[in-house]
CSV table of N, CA and C and ligand atoms in Angstrom, one decimal:
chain,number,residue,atom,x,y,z
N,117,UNK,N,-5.0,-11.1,-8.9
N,117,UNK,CA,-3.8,-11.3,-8.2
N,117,UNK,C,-3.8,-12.8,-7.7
N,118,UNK,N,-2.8,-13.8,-7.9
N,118,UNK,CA,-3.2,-14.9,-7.9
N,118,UNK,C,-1.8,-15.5,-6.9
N,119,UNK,N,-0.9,-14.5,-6.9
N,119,UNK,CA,0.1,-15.0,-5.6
N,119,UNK,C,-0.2,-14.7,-4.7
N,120,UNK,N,-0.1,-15.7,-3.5
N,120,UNK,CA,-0.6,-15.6,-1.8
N,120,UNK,C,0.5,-15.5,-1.4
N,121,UNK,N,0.3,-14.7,0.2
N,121,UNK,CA,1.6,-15.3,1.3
N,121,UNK,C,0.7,-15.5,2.6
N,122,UNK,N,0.4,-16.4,2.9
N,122,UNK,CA,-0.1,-16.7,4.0
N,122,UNK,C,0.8,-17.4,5.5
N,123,UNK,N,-0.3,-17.5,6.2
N,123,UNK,CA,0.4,-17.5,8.0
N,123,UNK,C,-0.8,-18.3,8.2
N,124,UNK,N,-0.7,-19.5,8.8
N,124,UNK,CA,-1.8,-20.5,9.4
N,124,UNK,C,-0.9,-21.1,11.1
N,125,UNK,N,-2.3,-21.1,11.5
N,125,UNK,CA,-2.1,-21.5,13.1
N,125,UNK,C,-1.8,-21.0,13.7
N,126,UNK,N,-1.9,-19.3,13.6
N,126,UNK,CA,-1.7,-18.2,14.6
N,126,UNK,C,-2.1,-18.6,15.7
N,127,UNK,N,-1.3,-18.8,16.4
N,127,UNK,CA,-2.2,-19.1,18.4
N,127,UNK,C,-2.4,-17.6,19.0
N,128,UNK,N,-3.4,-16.9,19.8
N,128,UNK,CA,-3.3,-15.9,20.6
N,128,UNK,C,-4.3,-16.0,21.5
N,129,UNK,N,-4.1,-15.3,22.7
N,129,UNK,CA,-5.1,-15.4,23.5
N,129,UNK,C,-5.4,-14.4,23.6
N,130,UNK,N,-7.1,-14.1,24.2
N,130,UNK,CA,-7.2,-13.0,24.1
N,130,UNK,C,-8.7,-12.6,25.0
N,131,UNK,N,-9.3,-11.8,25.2
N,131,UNK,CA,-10.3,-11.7,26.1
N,131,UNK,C,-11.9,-11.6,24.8
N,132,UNK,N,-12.4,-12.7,24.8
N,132,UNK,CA,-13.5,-12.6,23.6
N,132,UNK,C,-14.7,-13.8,23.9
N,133,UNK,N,-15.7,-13.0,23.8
N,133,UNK,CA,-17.0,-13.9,24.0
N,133,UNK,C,-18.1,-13.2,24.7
N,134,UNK,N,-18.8,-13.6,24.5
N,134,UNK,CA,-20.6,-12.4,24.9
N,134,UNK,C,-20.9,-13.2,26.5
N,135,UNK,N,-20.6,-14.3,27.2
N,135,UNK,CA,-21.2,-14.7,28.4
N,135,UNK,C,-20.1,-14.1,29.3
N,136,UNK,N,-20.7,-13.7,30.9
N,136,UNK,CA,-19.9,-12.7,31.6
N,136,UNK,C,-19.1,-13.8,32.0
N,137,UNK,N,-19.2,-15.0,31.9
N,137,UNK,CA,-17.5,-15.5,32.7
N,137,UNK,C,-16.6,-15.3,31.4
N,138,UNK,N,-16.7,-15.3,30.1
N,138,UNK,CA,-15.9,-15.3,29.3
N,138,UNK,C,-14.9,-14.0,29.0
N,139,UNK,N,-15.6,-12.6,30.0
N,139,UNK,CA,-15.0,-11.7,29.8
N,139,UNK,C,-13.9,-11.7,31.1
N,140,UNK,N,-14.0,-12.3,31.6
N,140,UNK,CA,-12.9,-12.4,33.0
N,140,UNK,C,-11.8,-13.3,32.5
N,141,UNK,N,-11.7,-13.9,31.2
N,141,UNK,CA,-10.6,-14.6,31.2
N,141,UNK,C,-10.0,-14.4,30.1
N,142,UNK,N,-8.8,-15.4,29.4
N,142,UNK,CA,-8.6,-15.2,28.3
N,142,UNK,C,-8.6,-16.5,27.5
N,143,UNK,N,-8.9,-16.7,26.3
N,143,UNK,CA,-9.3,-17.8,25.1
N,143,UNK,C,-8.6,-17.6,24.1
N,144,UNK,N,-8.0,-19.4,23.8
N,144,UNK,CA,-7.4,-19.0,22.7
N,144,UNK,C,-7.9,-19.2,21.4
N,145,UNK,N,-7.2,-18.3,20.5
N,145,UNK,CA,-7.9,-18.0,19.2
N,145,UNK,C,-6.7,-18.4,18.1
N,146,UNK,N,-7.2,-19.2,16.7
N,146,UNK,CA,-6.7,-20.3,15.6
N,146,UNK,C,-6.0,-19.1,14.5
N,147,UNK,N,-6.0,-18.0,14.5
N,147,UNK,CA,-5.9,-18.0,13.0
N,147,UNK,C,-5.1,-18.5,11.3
N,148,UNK,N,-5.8,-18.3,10.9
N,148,UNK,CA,-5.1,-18.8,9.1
N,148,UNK,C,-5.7,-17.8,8.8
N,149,UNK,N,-4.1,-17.2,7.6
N,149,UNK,CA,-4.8,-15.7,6.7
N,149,UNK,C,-4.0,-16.3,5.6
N,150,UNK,N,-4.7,-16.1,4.5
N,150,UNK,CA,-3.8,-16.0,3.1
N,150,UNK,C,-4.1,-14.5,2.6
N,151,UNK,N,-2.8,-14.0,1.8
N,151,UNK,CA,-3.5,-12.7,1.6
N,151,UNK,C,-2.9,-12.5,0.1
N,152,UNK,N,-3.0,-11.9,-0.5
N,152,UNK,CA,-3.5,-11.6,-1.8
N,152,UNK,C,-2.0,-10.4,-2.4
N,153,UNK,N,-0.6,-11.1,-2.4
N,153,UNK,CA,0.3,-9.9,-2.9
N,153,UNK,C,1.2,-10.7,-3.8
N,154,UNK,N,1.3,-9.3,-4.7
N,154,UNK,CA,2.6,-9.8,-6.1
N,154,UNK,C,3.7,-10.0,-5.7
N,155,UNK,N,4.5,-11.0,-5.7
N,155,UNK,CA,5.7,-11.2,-4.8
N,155,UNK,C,6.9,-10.7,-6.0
N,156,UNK,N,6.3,-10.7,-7.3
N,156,UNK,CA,7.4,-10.5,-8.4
N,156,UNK,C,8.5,-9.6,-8.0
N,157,UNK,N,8.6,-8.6,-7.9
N,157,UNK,CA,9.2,-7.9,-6.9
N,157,UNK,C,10.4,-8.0,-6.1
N,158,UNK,N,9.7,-8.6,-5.2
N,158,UNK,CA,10.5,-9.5,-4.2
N,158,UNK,C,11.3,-10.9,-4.6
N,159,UNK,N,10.7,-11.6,-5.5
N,159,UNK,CA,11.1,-12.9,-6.4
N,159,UNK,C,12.4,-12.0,-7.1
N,160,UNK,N,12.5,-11.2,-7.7
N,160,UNK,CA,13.7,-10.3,-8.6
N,160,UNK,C,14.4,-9.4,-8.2
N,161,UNK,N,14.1,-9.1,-6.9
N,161,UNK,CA,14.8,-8.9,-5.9
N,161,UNK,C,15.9,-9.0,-4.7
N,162,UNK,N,15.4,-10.2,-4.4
N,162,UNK,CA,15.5,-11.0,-3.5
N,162,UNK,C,16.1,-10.1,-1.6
N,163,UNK,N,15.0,-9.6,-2.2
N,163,UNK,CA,14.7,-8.3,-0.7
N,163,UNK,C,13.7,-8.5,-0.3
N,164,UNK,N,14.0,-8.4,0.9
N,164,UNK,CA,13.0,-8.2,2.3
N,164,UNK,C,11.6,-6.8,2.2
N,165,UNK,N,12.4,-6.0,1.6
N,165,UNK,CA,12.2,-4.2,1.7
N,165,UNK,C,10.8,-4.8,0.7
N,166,UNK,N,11.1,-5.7,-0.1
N,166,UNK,CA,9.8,-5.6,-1.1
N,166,UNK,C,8.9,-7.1,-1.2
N,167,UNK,N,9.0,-7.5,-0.3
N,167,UNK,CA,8.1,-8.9,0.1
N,167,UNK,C,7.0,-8.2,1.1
N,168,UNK,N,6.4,-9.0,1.4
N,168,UNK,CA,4.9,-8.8,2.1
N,168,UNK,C,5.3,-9.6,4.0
N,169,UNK,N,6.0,-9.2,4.3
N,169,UNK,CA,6.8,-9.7,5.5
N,169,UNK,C,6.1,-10.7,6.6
N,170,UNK,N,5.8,-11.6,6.3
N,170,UNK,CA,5.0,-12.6,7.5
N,170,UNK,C,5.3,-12.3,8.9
N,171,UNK,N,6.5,-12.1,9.3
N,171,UNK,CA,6.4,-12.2,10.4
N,171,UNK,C,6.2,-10.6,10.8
N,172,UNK,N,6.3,-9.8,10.4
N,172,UNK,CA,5.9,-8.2,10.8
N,172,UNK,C,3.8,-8.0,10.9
N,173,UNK,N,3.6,-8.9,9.9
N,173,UNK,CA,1.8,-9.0,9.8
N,173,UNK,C,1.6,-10.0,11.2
N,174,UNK,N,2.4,-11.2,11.4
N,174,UNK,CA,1.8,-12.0,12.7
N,174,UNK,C,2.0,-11.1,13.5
N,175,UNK,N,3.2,-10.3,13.6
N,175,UNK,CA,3.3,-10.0,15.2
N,175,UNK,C,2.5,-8.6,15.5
N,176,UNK,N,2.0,-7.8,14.0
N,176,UNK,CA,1.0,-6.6,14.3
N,176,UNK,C,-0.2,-7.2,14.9
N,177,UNK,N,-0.9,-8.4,14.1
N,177,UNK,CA,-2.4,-9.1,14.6
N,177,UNK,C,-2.1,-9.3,16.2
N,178,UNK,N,-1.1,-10.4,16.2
N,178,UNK,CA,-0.7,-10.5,17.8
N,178,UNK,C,-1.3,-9.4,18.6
N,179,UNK,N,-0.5,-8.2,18.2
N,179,UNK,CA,-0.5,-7.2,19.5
N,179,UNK,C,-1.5,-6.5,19.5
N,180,UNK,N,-3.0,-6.7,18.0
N,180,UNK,CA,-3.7,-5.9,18.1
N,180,UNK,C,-5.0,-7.0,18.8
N,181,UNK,N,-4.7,-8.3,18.5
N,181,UNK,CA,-5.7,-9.0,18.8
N,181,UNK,C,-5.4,-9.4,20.7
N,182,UNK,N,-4.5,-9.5,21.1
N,182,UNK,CA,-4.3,-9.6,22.6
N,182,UNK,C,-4.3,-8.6,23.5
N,183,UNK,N,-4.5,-7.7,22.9
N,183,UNK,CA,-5.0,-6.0,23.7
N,183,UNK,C,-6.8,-5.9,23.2
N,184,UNK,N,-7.5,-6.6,23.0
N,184,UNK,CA,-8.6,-6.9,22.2
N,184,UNK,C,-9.6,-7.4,23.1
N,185,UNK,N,-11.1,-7.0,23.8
N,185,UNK,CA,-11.6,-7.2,24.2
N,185,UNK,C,-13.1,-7.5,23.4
N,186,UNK,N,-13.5,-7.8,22.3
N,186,UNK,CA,-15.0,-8.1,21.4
N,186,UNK,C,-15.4,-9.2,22.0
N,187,UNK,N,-16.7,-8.9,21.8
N,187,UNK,CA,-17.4,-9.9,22.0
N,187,UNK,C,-17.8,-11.0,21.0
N,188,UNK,N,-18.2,-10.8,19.6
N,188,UNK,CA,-18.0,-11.7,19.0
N,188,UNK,C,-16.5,-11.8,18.1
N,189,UNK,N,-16.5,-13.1,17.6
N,189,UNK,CA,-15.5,-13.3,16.4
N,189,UNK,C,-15.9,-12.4,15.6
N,190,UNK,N,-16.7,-12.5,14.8
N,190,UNK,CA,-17.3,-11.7,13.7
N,190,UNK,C,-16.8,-9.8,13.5
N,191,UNK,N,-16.8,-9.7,15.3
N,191,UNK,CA,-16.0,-7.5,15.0
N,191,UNK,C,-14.8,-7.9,15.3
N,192,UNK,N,-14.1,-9.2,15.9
N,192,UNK,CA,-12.7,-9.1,15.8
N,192,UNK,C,-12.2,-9.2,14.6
N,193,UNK,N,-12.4,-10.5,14.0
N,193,UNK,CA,-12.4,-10.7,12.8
N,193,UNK,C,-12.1,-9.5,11.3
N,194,UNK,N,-13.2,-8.7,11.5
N,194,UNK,CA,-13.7,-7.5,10.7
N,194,UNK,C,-12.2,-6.3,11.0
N,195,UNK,N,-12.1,-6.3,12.4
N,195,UNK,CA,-11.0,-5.6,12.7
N,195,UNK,C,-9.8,-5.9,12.0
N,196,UNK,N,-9.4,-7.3,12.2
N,196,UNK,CA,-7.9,-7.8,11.9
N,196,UNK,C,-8.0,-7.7,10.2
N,197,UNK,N,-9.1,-7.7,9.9
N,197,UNK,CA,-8.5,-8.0,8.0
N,197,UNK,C,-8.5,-6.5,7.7
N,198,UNK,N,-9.4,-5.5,8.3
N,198,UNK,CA,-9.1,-4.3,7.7
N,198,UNK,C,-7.5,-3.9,8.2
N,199,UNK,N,-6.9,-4.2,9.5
N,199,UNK,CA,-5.4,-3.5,9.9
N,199,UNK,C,-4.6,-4.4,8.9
N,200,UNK,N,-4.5,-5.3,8.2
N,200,UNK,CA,-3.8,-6.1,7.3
N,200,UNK,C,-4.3,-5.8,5.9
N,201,UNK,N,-5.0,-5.1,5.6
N,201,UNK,CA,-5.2,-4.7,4.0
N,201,UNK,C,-5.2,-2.9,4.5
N,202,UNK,N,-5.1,-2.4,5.5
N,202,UNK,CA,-5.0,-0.9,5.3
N,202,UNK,C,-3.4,-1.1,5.4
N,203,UNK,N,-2.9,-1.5,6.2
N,203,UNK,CA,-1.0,-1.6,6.9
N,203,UNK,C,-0.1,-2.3,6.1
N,204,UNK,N,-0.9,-3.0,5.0
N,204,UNK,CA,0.6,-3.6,4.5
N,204,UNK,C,0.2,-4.4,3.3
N,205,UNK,N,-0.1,-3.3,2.2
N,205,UNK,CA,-0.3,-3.5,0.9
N,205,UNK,C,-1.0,-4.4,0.5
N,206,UNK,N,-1.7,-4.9,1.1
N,206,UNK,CA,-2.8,-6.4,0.7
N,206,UNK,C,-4.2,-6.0,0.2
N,207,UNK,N,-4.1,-6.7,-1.2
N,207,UNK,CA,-5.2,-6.2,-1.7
N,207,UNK,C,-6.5,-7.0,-1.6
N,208,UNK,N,-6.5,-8.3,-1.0
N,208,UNK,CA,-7.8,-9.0,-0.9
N,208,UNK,C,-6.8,-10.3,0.2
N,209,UNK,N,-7.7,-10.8,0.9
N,209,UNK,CA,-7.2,-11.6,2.0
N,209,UNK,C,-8.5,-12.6,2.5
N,210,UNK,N,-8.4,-13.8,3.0
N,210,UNK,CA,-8.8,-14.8,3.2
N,210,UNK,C,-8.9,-14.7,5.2
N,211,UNK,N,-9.4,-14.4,5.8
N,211,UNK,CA,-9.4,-15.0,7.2
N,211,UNK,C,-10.3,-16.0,7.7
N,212,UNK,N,-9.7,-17.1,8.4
N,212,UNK,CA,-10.0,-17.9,9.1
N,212,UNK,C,-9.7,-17.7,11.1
N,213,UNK,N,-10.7,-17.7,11.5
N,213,UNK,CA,-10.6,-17.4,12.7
N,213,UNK,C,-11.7,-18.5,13.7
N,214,UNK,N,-10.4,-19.5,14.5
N,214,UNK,CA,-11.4,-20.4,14.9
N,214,UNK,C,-10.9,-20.3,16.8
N,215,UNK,N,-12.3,-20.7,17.5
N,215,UNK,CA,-12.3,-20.5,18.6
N,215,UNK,C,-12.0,-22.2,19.5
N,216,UNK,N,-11.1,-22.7,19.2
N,216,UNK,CA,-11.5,-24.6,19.4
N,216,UNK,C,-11.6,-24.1,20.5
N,217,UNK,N,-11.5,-23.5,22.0
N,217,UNK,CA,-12.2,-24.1,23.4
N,217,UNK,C,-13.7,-24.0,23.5
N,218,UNK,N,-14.4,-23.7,22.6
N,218,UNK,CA,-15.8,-22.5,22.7
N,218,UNK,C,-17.2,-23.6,22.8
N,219,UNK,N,-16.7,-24.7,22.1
N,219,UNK,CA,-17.4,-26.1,21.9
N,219,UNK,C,-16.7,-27.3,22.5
N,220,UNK,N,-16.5,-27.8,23.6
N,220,UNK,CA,-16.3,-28.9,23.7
N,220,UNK,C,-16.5,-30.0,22.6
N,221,UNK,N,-18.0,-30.3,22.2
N,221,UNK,CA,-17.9,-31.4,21.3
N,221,UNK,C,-17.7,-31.4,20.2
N,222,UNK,N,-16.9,-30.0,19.7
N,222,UNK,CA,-16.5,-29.5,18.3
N,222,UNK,C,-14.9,-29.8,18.2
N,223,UNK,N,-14.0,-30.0,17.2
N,223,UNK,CA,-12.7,-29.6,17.0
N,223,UNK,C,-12.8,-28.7,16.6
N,224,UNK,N,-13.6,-27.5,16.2
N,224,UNK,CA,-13.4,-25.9,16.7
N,224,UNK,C,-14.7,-25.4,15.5
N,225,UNK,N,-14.8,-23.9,16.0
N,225,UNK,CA,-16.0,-23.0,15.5
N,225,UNK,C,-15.5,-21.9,15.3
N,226,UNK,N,-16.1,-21.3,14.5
N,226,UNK,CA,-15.6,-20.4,14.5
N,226,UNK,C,-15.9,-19.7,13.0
N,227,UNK,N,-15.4,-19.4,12.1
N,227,UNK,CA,-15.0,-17.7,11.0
N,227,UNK,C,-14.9,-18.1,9.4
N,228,UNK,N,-14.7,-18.1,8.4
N,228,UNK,CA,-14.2,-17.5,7.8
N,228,UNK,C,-14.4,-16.3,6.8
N,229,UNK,N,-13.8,-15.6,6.5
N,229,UNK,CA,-14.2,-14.1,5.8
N,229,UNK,C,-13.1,-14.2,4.5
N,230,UNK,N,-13.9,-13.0,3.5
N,230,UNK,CA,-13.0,-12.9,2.3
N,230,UNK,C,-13.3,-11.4,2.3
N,231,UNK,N,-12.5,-10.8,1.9
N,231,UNK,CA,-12.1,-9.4,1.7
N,231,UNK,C,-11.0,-8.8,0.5
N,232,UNK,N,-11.7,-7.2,-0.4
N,232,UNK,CA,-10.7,-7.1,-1.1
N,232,UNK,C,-11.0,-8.2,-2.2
N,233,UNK,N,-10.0,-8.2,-3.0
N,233,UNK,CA,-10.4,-9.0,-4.3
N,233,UNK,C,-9.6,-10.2,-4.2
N,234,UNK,N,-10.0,-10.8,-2.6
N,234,UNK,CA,-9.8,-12.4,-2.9
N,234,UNK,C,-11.5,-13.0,-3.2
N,235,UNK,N,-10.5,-13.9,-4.6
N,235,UNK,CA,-12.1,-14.3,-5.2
N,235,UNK,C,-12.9,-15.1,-3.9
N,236,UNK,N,-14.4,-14.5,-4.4
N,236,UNK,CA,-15.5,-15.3,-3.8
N,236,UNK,C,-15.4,-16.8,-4.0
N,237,UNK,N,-15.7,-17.0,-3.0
N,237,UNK,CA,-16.6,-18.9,-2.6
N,237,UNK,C,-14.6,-19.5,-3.0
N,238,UNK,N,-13.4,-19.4,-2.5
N,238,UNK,CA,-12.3,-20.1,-2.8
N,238,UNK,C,-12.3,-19.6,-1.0
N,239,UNK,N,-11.5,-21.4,-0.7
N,239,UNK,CA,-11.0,-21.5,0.1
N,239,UNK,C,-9.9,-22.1,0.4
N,240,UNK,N,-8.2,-21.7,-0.2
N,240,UNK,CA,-7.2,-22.7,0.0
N,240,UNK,C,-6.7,-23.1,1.0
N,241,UNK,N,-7.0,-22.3,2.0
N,241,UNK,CA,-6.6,-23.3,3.0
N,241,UNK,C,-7.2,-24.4,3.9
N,242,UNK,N,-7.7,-24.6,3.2
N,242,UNK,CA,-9.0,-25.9,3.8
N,242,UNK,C,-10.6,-25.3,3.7
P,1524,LIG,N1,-21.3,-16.6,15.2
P,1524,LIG,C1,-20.9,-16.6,16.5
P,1524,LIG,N2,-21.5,-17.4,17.4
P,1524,LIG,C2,-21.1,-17.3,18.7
P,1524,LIG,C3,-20.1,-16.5,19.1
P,1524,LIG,C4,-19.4,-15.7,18.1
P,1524,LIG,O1,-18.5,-15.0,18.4
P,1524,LIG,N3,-19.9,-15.8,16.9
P,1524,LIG,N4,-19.7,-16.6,20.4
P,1524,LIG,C5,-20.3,-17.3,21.3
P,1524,LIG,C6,-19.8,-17.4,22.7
P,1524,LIG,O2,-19.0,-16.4,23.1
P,1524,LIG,C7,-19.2,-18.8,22.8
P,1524,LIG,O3,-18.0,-18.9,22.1
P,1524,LIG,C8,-19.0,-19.2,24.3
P,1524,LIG,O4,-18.7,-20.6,24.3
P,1524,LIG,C9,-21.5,-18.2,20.9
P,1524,LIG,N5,-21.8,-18.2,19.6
Protein backbone atom coordinates (compact mmCIF):
# COMPACT_ATOMS: atom_id res chain seq x y z
CA UNK A 1 0.00 0.00 0.00
CA UNK A 2 1.86 2.97 -1.14
CA UNK A 3 -0.85 5.88 -0.51
CA UNK A 4 -0.43 7.81 2.83
CA UNK A 5 -2.62 10.33 4.75
CA UNK A 6 -0.72 11.78 7.33
CA UNK A 7 -1.04 14.58 10.27
CA UNK A 8 2.44 16.24 11.45
CA UNK A 9 2.90 18.63 14.36
CA UNK A 10 0.20 17.32 16.58
CA UNK A 11 0.75 19.61 19.70
CA UNK A 12 -0.77 17.90 23.08
CA UNK A 13 -0.06 18.08 26.44
CA UNK A 14 -0.15 15.61 28.55
CA UNK A 15 1.13 14.10 31.92
CA UNK A 16 4.45 11.83 30.78
CA UNK A 17 7.79 11.11 32.19
CA UNK A 18 9.46 8.70 34.88
CA UNK A 19 11.03 11.68 37.39
CA UNK A 20 8.37 12.59 40.21
CA UNK A 21 8.21 16.28 39.33
CA UNK A 22 7.29 15.30 35.82
CA UNK A 23 4.27 13.50 37.05
CA UNK A 24 2.69 16.71 38.73
CA UNK A 25 2.68 18.51 35.55
CA UNK A 26 1.86 18.57 32.05
CA UNK A 27 4.49 18.35 28.80
CA UNK A 28 4.13 18.96 25.60
CA UNK A 29 4.21 16.26 23.07
CA UNK A 30 5.24 16.65 18.79
CA UNK A 31 3.49 14.19 16.93
CA UNK A 32 3.84 13.18 12.99
CA UNK A 33 1.82 10.03 11.85
CA UNK A 34 1.73 8.86 8.29
CA UNK A 35 -0.46 5.98 7.92
CA UNK A 36 -0.80 3.57 5.29
CA UNK A 37 -4.67 3.80 3.36
CA UNK A 38 -6.07 3.34 -0.24
CA UNK A 39 -7.55 6.56 -0.89
CA UNK A 40 -8.89 5.14 -4.40
CA UNK A 41 -12.13 5.05 -3.08
CA UNK A 42 -12.38 8.16 -1.71
CA UNK A 43 -10.41 9.73 -5.02
CA UNK A 44 -13.73 8.15 -7.09
CA UNK A 45 -15.78 9.16 -4.83
CA UNK A 46 -15.28 12.15 -3.66
CA UNK A 47 -16.74 11.33 -0.12
CA UNK A 48 -15.81 11.85 3.17
CA UNK A 49 -17.77 8.31 4.26
CA UNK A 50 -14.77 6.68 2.37
CA UNK A 51 -11.47 8.73 3.06
CA UNK A 52 -9.33 7.97 6.12
CA UNK A 53 -10.60 11.27 8.01
CA UNK A 54 -7.59 13.34 9.53
CA UNK A 55 -9.27 15.24 11.57
CA UNK A 56 -11.48 12.48 13.40
CA UNK A 57 -7.83 10.38 13.92
CA UNK A 58 -6.20 13.87 15.41
CA UNK A 59 -8.88 14.55 17.66
CA UNK A 60 -9.28 10.48 18.85
CA UNK A 61 -5.11 10.61 19.72
CA UNK A 62 -5.87 14.12 21.32
CA UNK A 63 -8.39 12.82 23.77
CA UNK A 64 -6.60 9.54 24.26
CA UNK A 65 -3.19 10.93 24.67
CA UNK A 66 -4.34 14.02 27.17
CA UNK A 67 -6.22 11.71 29.55
CA UNK A 68 -2.79 9.67 29.42
CA UNK A 69 -0.58 9.31 32.29
CA UNK A 70 2.83 6.80 30.96
CA UNK A 71 5.79 7.15 31.93
CA UNK A 72 7.75 6.49 29.00
CA UNK A 73 7.25 7.66 25.28
CA UNK A 74 7.82 4.24 24.18
CA UNK A 75 4.00 2.71 26.09
CA UNK A 76 2.42 5.89 24.95
CA UNK A 77 3.62 5.63 21.74
CA UNK A 78 2.74 1.77 21.48
CA UNK A 79 -0.75 2.76 22.69
CA UNK A 80 -1.53 5.58 20.06
CA UNK A 81 -0.53 3.42 16.89
CA UNK A 82 -2.49 0.37 18.03
CA UNK A 83 -6.03 2.83 18.64
CA UNK A 84 -5.19 4.22 14.92
CA UNK A 85 -4.64 0.82 13.12
CA UNK A 86 -7.41 -1.04 15.37
CA UNK A 87 -10.19 2.27 14.93
CA UNK A 88 -9.78 3.30 11.58
CA UNK A 89 -8.80 0.98 8.85
CA UNK A 90 -4.98 1.55 8.80
CA UNK A 91 -3.03 -0.98 7.83
CA UNK A 92 0.61 -0.01 8.70
CA UNK A 93 1.57 3.54 10.09
CA UNK A 94 4.71 5.54 10.72
CA UNK A 95 4.79 7.39 14.29
CA UNK A 96 6.87 9.97 15.27
CA UNK A 97 6.66 11.16 18.79
CA UNK A 98 8.95 13.90 20.05
CA UNK A 99 9.22 15.41 23.56
CA UNK A 100 11.18 19.07 22.59
CA UNK A 101 10.95 20.32 26.46
CA UNK A 102 12.63 17.03 27.87
CA UNK A 103 16.32 18.20 26.70
CA UNK A 104 17.06 21.68 26.94
CA UNK A 105 20.21 21.39 24.66
CA UNK A 106 18.25 19.28 22.15
CA UNK A 107 15.60 20.67 19.50
CA UNK A 108 13.79 17.55 20.64
CA UNK A 109 13.97 13.64 21.62
CA UNK A 110 12.13 11.59 21.40
CA UNK A 111 10.33 8.24 19.07
CA UNK A 112 9.98 6.95 16.00
CA UNK A 113 8.03 3.56 15.40
CA UNK A 114 6.67 1.60 12.28
CA UNK A 115 3.83 -0.62 12.49
CA UNK A 116 1.57 -2.91 10.27
CA UNK A 117 3.00 -3.10 6.83
CA UNK A 118 4.66 0.27 6.66
CA UNK A 119 7.78 -0.77 5.00
CA UNK A 120 10.92 -1.10 7.31
CA UNK A 121 13.88 1.40 7.67
CA UNK A 122 11.46 4.32 5.32
CA UNK A 123 11.03 7.43 6.82
CA UNK A 124 8.98 10.22 4.82
CA UNK A 125 8.58 12.45 7.01
CA UNK A 126 11.99 13.41 7.87
N1 LIG B 1 13.85 6.31 25.54
C1 LIG B 1 13.38 7.16 26.51
N2 LIG B 1 14.26 7.83 27.26
C2 LIG B 1 13.82 8.66 28.21
C3 LIG B 1 12.45 8.86 28.41
C4 LIG B 1 11.53 8.15 27.58
O1 LIG B 1 10.30 8.27 27.68
N3 LIG B 1 12.04 7.31 26.64
N4 LIG B 1 12.03 9.74 29.37
C5 LIG B 1 12.87 10.40 30.14
C6 LIG B 1 12.43 11.41 31.10
O2 LIG B 1 11.05 11.34 31.38
C7 LIG B 1 12.85 12.76 30.53
O3 LIG B 1 12.03 13.09 29.43
C8 LIG B 1 12.81 13.87 31.54
O4 LIG B 1 13.46 15.00 31.03
C9 LIG B 1 14.33 10.22 30.02
N5 LIG B 1 14.73 9.32 28.98
Amino acid sequence: MSDRVFITGLAIDATIGVYDWERTIKQRLVLDLEMCFDISTAASTDDLVHALDYSAVSQRIISFVEASAYQLLEALAEQVARIVMDEFSVSGLMLRMNKPGAVPEAAGVGLVITRGDYPKGERSLG
